[in-house]
XYZ file of C-alpha atoms in Angstrom:
305
model
C 148.039 -95.113 40.555
C 145.667 -94.970 43.582
C 145.400 -92.310 45.776
C 146.680 -93.989 49.394
C 145.228 -91.918 52.075
C 147.004 -92.784 55.848
C 145.421 -90.861 58.072
C 147.317 -90.398 62.196
C 144.602 -88.868 64.603
C 146.259 -87.039 67.469
C 145.004 -84.777 70.011
C 146.194 -81.491 68.768
C 146.532 -81.936 64.599
C 146.019 -84.578 61.824
C 148.830 -85.736 59.633
C 147.347 -86.603 55.863
C 150.193 -88.693 53.884
C 149.875 -89.746 50.632
C 147.821 -86.695 48.620
C 148.464 -86.628 45.314
C 149.284 -83.147 43.695
C 148.904 -83.416 39.907
C 150.901 -80.638 37.306
C 148.498 -78.776 35.281
C 150.903 -78.756 32.576
C 152.261 -82.393 32.772
C 149.784 -84.071 34.084
C 151.877 -87.253 36.560
C 153.921 -85.174 38.426
C 153.077 -86.367 41.977
C 154.475 -85.865 45.063
C 153.444 -85.683 48.610
C 152.865 -82.827 50.788
C 153.144 -83.236 54.864
C 150.641 -80.856 56.132
C 151.541 -80.898 59.941
C 155.318 -79.702 60.695
C 156.242 -81.294 63.961
C 155.438 -84.420 62.423
C 157.426 -84.404 59.295
C 160.462 -83.513 61.308
C 160.344 -86.788 63.147
C 158.719 -89.164 59.653
C 159.894 -91.849 58.699
C 160.711 -91.429 54.461
C 159.453 -94.858 53.685
C 159.661 -94.575 49.540
C 161.457 -92.466 46.788
C 158.778 -90.159 46.396
C 158.612 -88.980 50.179
C 162.601 -88.825 49.744
C 161.928 -86.705 46.549
C 159.974 -84.213 48.056
C 161.343 -84.339 51.480
C 164.531 -83.008 49.811
C 163.334 -81.122 47.574
C 161.020 -78.132 47.691
C 158.114 -78.812 45.506
C 156.985 -74.917 45.332
C 157.365 -72.891 42.010
C 157.384 -68.925 42.045
C 156.177 -67.969 38.213
C 157.332 -64.866 38.690
C 160.625 -65.008 38.567
C 162.674 -64.841 34.735
C 165.975 -67.200 34.016
C 165.915 -65.339 30.334
C 168.641 -62.820 31.111
C 171.561 -61.737 29.169
C 173.204 -62.066 32.752
C 172.248 -65.802 33.069
C 173.651 -66.326 29.131
C 176.765 -64.638 29.870
C 177.976 -66.717 32.882
C 176.093 -69.473 31.340
C 178.474 -69.441 28.143
C 181.292 -68.597 29.585
C 181.037 -71.493 32.390
C 180.147 -73.889 29.611
C 183.842 -73.023 27.452
C 185.396 -73.199 30.765
C 184.407 -76.512 31.455
C 184.192 -77.734 28.261
C 187.563 -76.724 27.270
C 188.970 -78.300 30.821
C 187.242 -81.608 30.179
C 188.010 -82.410 26.384
C 191.968 -81.597 27.080
C 192.154 -83.789 30.252
C 190.094 -86.381 28.213
C 192.972 -88.499 26.748
C 195.289 -87.852 29.917
C 196.000 -90.149 32.212
C 194.449 -88.370 35.134
C 191.115 -86.859 33.943
C 190.078 -83.712 35.578
C 186.630 -83.315 36.073
C 184.446 -79.836 36.124
C 181.790 -81.098 38.840
C 178.299 -80.278 38.412
C 178.389 -78.272 42.722
C 181.492 -76.439 41.757
C 179.587 -75.194 38.705
C 176.418 -74.000 41.385
C 178.634 -72.853 43.673
C 181.021 -70.507 41.279
C 177.233 -69.519 39.332
C 175.829 -68.400 42.862
C 179.381 -65.989 43.521
C 178.939 -64.423 39.932
C 175.746 -63.796 39.731
C 175.129 -62.735 42.779
C 178.651 -60.393 42.251
C 177.136 -59.017 39.039
C 173.385 -58.104 40.743
C 175.422 -56.528 43.584
C 177.891 -54.498 41.370
C 175.873 -53.685 38.020
C 173.649 -50.936 38.483
C 169.794 -51.781 37.597
C 168.387 -48.169 36.143
C 169.311 -46.749 33.004
C 170.710 -48.779 29.967
C 172.484 -51.350 32.179
C 169.043 -52.358 33.442
C 169.169 -54.944 30.873
C 171.738 -56.344 32.309
C 170.557 -56.478 35.806
C 166.997 -56.460 35.398
C 166.333 -58.083 39.358
C 168.345 -59.820 41.454
C 169.405 -62.810 40.882
C 167.160 -65.913 41.725
C 166.962 -69.660 41.871
C 166.013 -70.117 37.775
C 168.808 -68.387 36.970
C 170.937 -70.174 39.025
C 169.767 -73.786 37.640
C 169.587 -72.650 33.989
C 173.203 -71.955 33.969
C 174.625 -74.848 35.765
C 172.602 -77.386 34.015
C 173.721 -75.062 30.472
C 177.685 -75.411 31.947
C 177.424 -78.976 33.458
C 176.217 -80.505 30.124
C 179.357 -78.821 28.110
C 181.912 -80.080 30.990
C 181.406 -83.243 29.909
C 183.503 -84.608 26.568
C 181.571 -85.779 23.841
C 181.857 -89.602 23.290
C 182.267 -88.244 19.068
C 185.345 -86.921 20.068
C 186.620 -90.547 20.026
C 186.203 -91.521 16.409
C 188.044 -88.863 15.643
C 191.351 -89.578 17.548
C 190.652 -92.873 16.372
C 191.207 -92.020 12.918
C 194.339 -90.003 13.174
C 195.943 -92.583 15.725
C 195.095 -95.773 14.088
C 194.639 -95.349 10.432
C 196.591 -92.073 9.477
C 193.240 -89.892 8.711
C 192.852 -86.407 8.873
C 189.185 -85.511 9.229
C 187.362 -82.840 7.851
C 187.250 -79.964 11.065
C 183.724 -78.984 9.114
C 182.439 -82.759 8.966
C 183.770 -83.299 12.975
C 182.327 -80.277 14.255
C 178.543 -81.189 12.893
C 179.952 -84.948 13.876
C 179.628 -83.742 17.256
C 176.943 -81.398 17.166
C 174.757 -84.056 15.709
C 175.562 -87.037 18.509
C 174.661 -84.552 21.338
C 171.650 -83.776 19.664
C 170.622 -87.205 19.227
C 171.338 -88.118 22.998
C 168.921 -84.677 24.169
C 166.348 -86.019 22.031
C 166.208 -89.175 22.912
C 166.379 -87.758 27.025
C 163.504 -85.196 25.462
C 161.442 -88.270 24.576
C 161.797 -90.442 27.488
C 161.170 -87.213 29.722
C 157.544 -88.676 30.847
C 158.699 -91.788 31.833
C 162.324 -91.002 33.338
C 161.877 -87.195 34.748
C 158.315 -86.068 35.695
C 157.288 -88.982 37.952
C 158.642 -88.360 41.056
C 159.132 -91.903 41.938
C 161.936 -92.041 39.310
C 164.686 -91.007 42.010
C 168.584 -89.379 41.234
C 170.051 -89.556 44.478
C 172.945 -87.471 43.145
C 170.687 -84.479 41.725
C 169.632 -84.717 44.886
C 172.320 -82.684 46.980
C 172.887 -80.089 43.897
C 168.619 -79.121 44.026
C 168.799 -79.287 47.686
C 171.649 -76.423 47.939
C 170.105 -74.339 45.494
C 166.948 -74.631 47.323
C 168.901 -73.373 50.025
C 171.004 -70.698 48.295
C 167.409 -68.592 48.406
C 165.834 -69.648 51.358
C 164.951 -67.453 53.454
C 165.474 -69.608 57.246
C 167.473 -69.287 60.461
C 169.001 -72.797 59.536
C 170.512 -72.171 56.330
C 172.799 -69.748 58.175
C 174.283 -72.497 59.866
C 174.582 -74.625 56.675
C 175.965 -71.983 54.715
C 178.815 -71.145 57.367
C 179.550 -75.067 57.564
C 179.959 -74.900 53.960
C 182.033 -71.978 53.809
C 184.265 -73.313 56.583
C 184.764 -76.262 54.513
C 185.054 -74.704 51.138
C 188.417 -72.509 52.613
C 189.513 -75.140 54.215
C 190.031 -77.445 50.884
C 191.087 -74.533 48.881
C 194.303 -73.690 51.099
C 195.198 -77.455 51.575
C 194.995 -77.483 47.690
C 197.802 -75.680 46.978
C 200.269 -77.640 48.137
C 199.618 -80.886 46.556
C 198.841 -79.080 43.031
C 201.887 -76.655 43.631
C 204.026 -76.533 46.736
C 204.526 -79.900 47.761
C 203.352 -82.290 44.704
C 204.465 -85.224 46.522
C 201.585 -85.330 48.453
C 200.008 -86.454 45.612
C 201.010 -89.960 46.039
C 203.047 -90.912 49.103
C 204.683 -93.981 48.358
C 206.545 -95.396 51.468
C 208.352 -97.934 49.241
C 209.145 -96.038 46.119
C 210.945 -93.978 48.838
C 213.044 -97.021 50.977
C 214.072 -98.018 46.916
C 214.177 -95.403 44.383
C 216.248 -97.461 42.081
C 214.315 -100.499 41.326
C 211.612 -100.140 38.251
C 209.755 -103.591 39.741
C 208.836 -101.470 42.865
C 207.808 -97.992 41.122
C 205.627 -100.312 38.788
C 204.054 -102.282 41.548
C 203.833 -99.228 44.063
C 204.224 -95.632 41.792
C 201.435 -94.493 40.510
C 201.682 -90.407 41.382
C 202.579 -89.459 37.690
C 200.744 -90.344 34.366
C 201.424 -95.216 33.818
C 204.373 -95.117 36.205
C 202.742 -97.839 38.662
C 199.898 -99.431 40.211
C 199.538 -97.107 43.269
C 199.902 -100.403 45.254
C 199.689 -98.717 49.153
C 200.307 -95.106 48.187
C 198.716 -92.453 50.500
C 197.139 -89.727 49.053
C 196.798 -86.225 50.226
C 195.395 -84.970 47.513
C 191.826 -83.854 48.029
C 191.101 -83.915 44.410
C 191.932 -87.273 43.910
C 189.738 -88.601 47.586
C 186.910 -87.623 46.664
C 187.064 -88.582 42.633
C 185.521 -85.262 41.169
C 182.819 -85.190 43.896
C 182.513 -83.162 47.340
C 181.474 -85.120 50.086
C 180.855 -82.027 51.499
C 177.134 -82.207 49.881
C 175.656 -84.425 52.935
C 175.198 -81.316 55.163
C 172.848 -79.320 52.222
C 170.730 -82.607 52.556
C 170.289 -83.144 56.403
């Protein structure tokens, strides 16, 4: 690809756009480097490469070590939690999704807590060799988010039991799921040079997560404001969720029509829907953030600004 150099002249500074940076390992990672911080703030992002390099930090610290016992313990624990929850709710009408943003936040909290509580000297230095860093957090998120999605191979096993009255062999079932998952990871690895390494391959759903990880471990004045907004929103949603989930389940699906005519099955089929297989839920009002957000938190917009 040709290198485009657009030079904007001003009295105080020169901004060079479109400079190509090639990673020494992959030789095909491209990014855009902005030379003037003042111009960067007001620059209009024109293409996907500029969006990716503006939101995500292109700097790497090779001294950070992600392969710690702490990272493996937290990652395996969150993987078991997300995997069991995803599999239990896979065949239910209301699917509960363990979001990647939640895993990133809870792994950050657990990692920072372990870094402060576990001693860093003596025999405990293997459990807490250094402060919790960004690569450990990213490693935990990758591990736990991959496990927090139910394997599609379980449908094959479920169909055999439900429709053909065949009980699959437990060992064959484990190897079936294991091989199907490895097949998917293998295909993903083969396509890394095409779908992952070029910076022009933009995945908007990942940008909030990457921006949040950068924010967690960045030392800047503007970070305190973002953290304050995040924890305020997190606390309000946490307290509010206690009402529709435990204290007042009617808030999950509030239907005026069903309350007005509680004995009509036709009304229930059309306007009901807070419970599984109950109805279409037409014109129902939901006060449960879990269903409003559809498994995604809209608060991540603040991290990308």
